[in-house]
Each structure stands twice: as C-alpha cells, then as structure tokens.
Amino acid sequence: MLHPSYADLIKVVNSDVEAGEDLVVSSRYSIVMATSKRARQIIAGDEELVDGRGKKPLSIAVEELNQGKIKILSEEASQEQTQQAAETEEAAEQTAEEAAAAQEQTEQEPEETAAPAEE
C-alpha cells in the first residue's frame, strides 16, 4: 500500500488552490504521472529534495510531493513557464552573440601605432 494515500497527495497538491479556481490535480492518474516524471528526473541525476538514503526514486518523488518540496503545475502554467524559459534563453543567446560581435570588431580594428616624428 502506498503511504501517503492518493487522496492525501491530491489534497497536498491542491492545498494552494483558492476557492473557485480549477484544481491542479483531480485524479490518481495525474499523481502517478507527476511522481513518475520526478522519479525519472532523480534517476537522471537531479538533486533529491528529501533524505532518500535507501529509497527508490519513486518513493523519493512521492515523499517530495507529500512534503510540498515539488509542485505540480497545471498544463497552462507549465506552458507559460516553458515559454518564459525559452525567452530567457533567447535573450541570453542574443547577449552572447552581441558580446562576440563586439569582441570580433575590437580585434579587427587596426592598432594605432605612433610613427617617429620627422624633424
């Protein structure tokens, strides 16, 4: 048996939802998908947010979710976060390109040399 229960996990995930808003999670399937995704992240090397000594990645993911260390985003919020990340990455790339262009221009400018003055 899974401890905490699916019902408990759903309550934890939806605890930040205000009255009148859509629930973030309304089914066991959503909990399973979220915890399995987090478990794959842990397997891939992401840092564990709870003490996971001797525990399997899925158990760690469930515990992280139960303690509120991770959040499940609605599809809309997830898309918004992905878009913001893409815009940030694009801005960083543009800044890097501008810095490289400025460096290249500096290197191409001829150095001024002082010629001895003729008297």
CSV table of C-alpha atoms in Angstrom, one decimal:
chain,number,residue,atom,x,y,z
A,1,MET,CA,0.0,0.0,0.0
A,2,LEU,CA,1.2,3.5,-0.9
A,3,HIS,CA,1.7,5.8,2.1
A,4,PRO,CA,0.6,8.6,1.9
A,5,SER,CA,-2.6,7.6,0.0
A,6,TYR,CA,-3.6,9.1,-3.3
A,7,ALA,CA,-6.3,11.1,-1.6
A,8,ASP,CA,-3.7,12.6,0.8
A,9,LEU,CA,-1.4,13.5,-2.1
A,10,ILE,CA,-4.3,15.1,-4.1
A,11,LYS,CA,-5.1,17.2,-1.0
A,12,VAL,CA,-1.5,18.4,-0.7
A,13,VAL,CA,-1.2,19.3,-4.3
A,14,ASN,CA,-4.5,21.2,-4.3
A,15,SER,CA,-3.9,22.9,-1.0
A,16,ASP,CA,-2.8,26.2,-2.6
A,17,VAL,CA,-5.8,26.3,-4.9
A,18,GLU,CA,-8.2,29.1,-3.9
A,19,ALA,CA,-12.0,28.7,-3.9
A,20,GLY,CA,-13.4,29.0,-7.4
A,21,GLU,CA,-10.2,28.0,-9.2
A,22,ASP,CA,-9.7,24.8,-11.1
A,23,LEU,CA,-8.0,22.0,-9.2
A,24,VAL,CA,-4.4,21.3,-10.2
A,25,VAL,CA,-4.9,17.6,-9.8
A,26,SER,CA,-8.2,15.7,-9.8
A,27,SER,CA,-7.3,12.1,-10.4
A,28,ARG,CA,-4.9,9.4,-9.4
A,29,TYR,CA,-3.5,9.3,-12.9
A,30,SER,CA,-2.2,12.9,-12.6
A,31,ILE,CA,-0.4,12.0,-9.3
A,32,VAL,CA,1.1,8.9,-10.9
A,33,MET,CA,2.3,10.8,-14.0
A,34,ALA,CA,3.8,13.6,-11.9
A,35,THR,CA,5.6,11.3,-9.5
A,36,SER,CA,6.9,9.1,-12.3
A,37,LYS,CA,8.2,12.2,-14.1
A,38,ARG,CA,10.0,13.3,-11.0
A,39,ALA,CA,11.4,9.8,-10.4
A,40,ARG,CA,12.9,9.9,-13.9
A,41,GLN,CA,14.5,13.3,-13.1
A,42,ILE,CA,16.1,11.8,-10.0
A,43,ILE,CA,17.4,8.8,-11.9
A,44,ALA,CA,18.8,11.3,-14.5
A,45,GLY,CA,20.8,13.0,-11.7
A,46,ASP,CA,18.6,15.7,-10.3
A,47,GLU,CA,19.2,16.5,-6.7
A,48,GLU,CA,16.9,14.8,-4.2
A,49,LEU,CA,14.9,17.3,-2.1
A,50,VAL,CA,14.4,14.9,0.8
A,51,ASP,CA,16.5,12.4,2.5
A,52,GLY,CA,16.5,9.5,0.1
A,53,ARG,CA,19.0,7.1,1.5
A,54,GLY,CA,18.0,3.5,0.9
A,55,LYS,CA,14.8,4.6,-1.0
A,56,LYS,CA,13.9,4.0,-4.6
A,57,PRO,CA,13.4,7.1,-6.8
A,58,LEU,CA,9.6,6.8,-7.0
A,59,SER,CA,9.4,6.7,-3.2
A,60,ILE,CA,11.6,9.8,-3.0
A,61,ALA,CA,9.3,11.5,-5.5
A,62,VAL,CA,6.2,10.7,-3.5
A,63,GLU,CA,7.8,12.0,-0.4
A,64,GLU,CA,8.9,15.2,-2.1
A,65,LEU,CA,5.4,15.7,-3.3
A,66,ASN,CA,3.8,15.0,0.1
A,67,GLN,CA,6.2,17.4,1.8
A,68,GLY,CA,5.4,20.1,-0.7
A,69,LYS,CA,9.0,20.2,-2.0
A,70,ILE,CA,7.8,19.9,-5.6
A,71,LYS,CA,4.7,21.3,-7.2
A,72,ILE,CA,2.6,20.0,-10.0
A,73,LEU,CA,1.8,22.7,-12.5
A,74,SER,CA,-1.3,22.9,-14.5
A,75,GLU,CA,-0.8,22.5,-18.2
A,76,GLU,CA,-1.4,26.2,-18.7
A,77,ALA,CA,1.2,27.1,-16.1
A,78,SER,CA,3.6,24.6,-17.5
A,79,GLN,CA,3.3,26.1,-21.0
A,80,GLU,CA,3.8,29.6,-19.5
A,81,GLN,CA,6.9,28.5,-17.6
A,82,THR,CA,8.3,26.8,-20.7
A,83,GLN,CA,7.7,30.0,-22.8
A,84,GLN,CA,9.4,32.2,-20.2
A,85,ALA,CA,12.4,29.8,-20.1
A,86,ALA,CA,12.6,30.0,-23.9
A,87,GLU,CA,12.5,33.8,-23.9
A,88,THR,CA,15.2,33.9,-21.2
A,89,GLU,CA,17.4,31.5,-23.2
A,90,GLU,CA,16.9,33.5,-26.4
A,91,ALA,CA,17.8,36.8,-24.6
A,92,ALA,CA,21.0,35.1,-23.2
A,93,GLU,CA,22.0,33.9,-26.6
A,94,GLN,CA,21.4,37.3,-28.2
A,95,THR,CA,23.6,38.9,-25.5
A,96,ALA,CA,26.3,36.3,-26.1
A,97,GLU,CA,26.2,37.0,-29.8
A,98,GLU,CA,26.4,40.7,-29.3
A,99,ALA,CA,29.4,40.3,-27.0
A,100,ALA,CA,31.1,38.0,-29.5
A,101,ALA,CA,30.5,40.6,-32.3
A,102,ALA,CA,31.9,43.4,-30.2
A,103,GLN,CA,34.9,41.3,-29.4
A,104,GLU,CA,35.4,40.4,-33.0
A,105,GLN,CA,35.1,44.1,-34.0
A,106,THR,CA,37.7,45.1,-31.4
A,107,GLU,CA,40.1,42.5,-32.7
A,108,GLN,CA,39.7,43.7,-36.3
A,109,GLU,CA,40.3,47.3,-35.6
A,110,PRO,CA,43.8,48.3,-36.7
A,111,GLU,CA,46.0,49.3,-33.9
A,112,GLU,CA,47.2,52.8,-34.0
A,113,THR,CA,51.0,53.0,-34.0
A,114,ALA,CA,53.0,56.0,-33.4
A,115,ALA,CA,55.4,56.9,-36.1
A,116,PRO,CA,58.5,58.8,-35.2
A,117,ALA,CA,58.1,62.4,-35.9
A,118,GLU,CA,60.3,63.8,-38.6
A,119,GLU,CA,62.2,66.9,-37.6
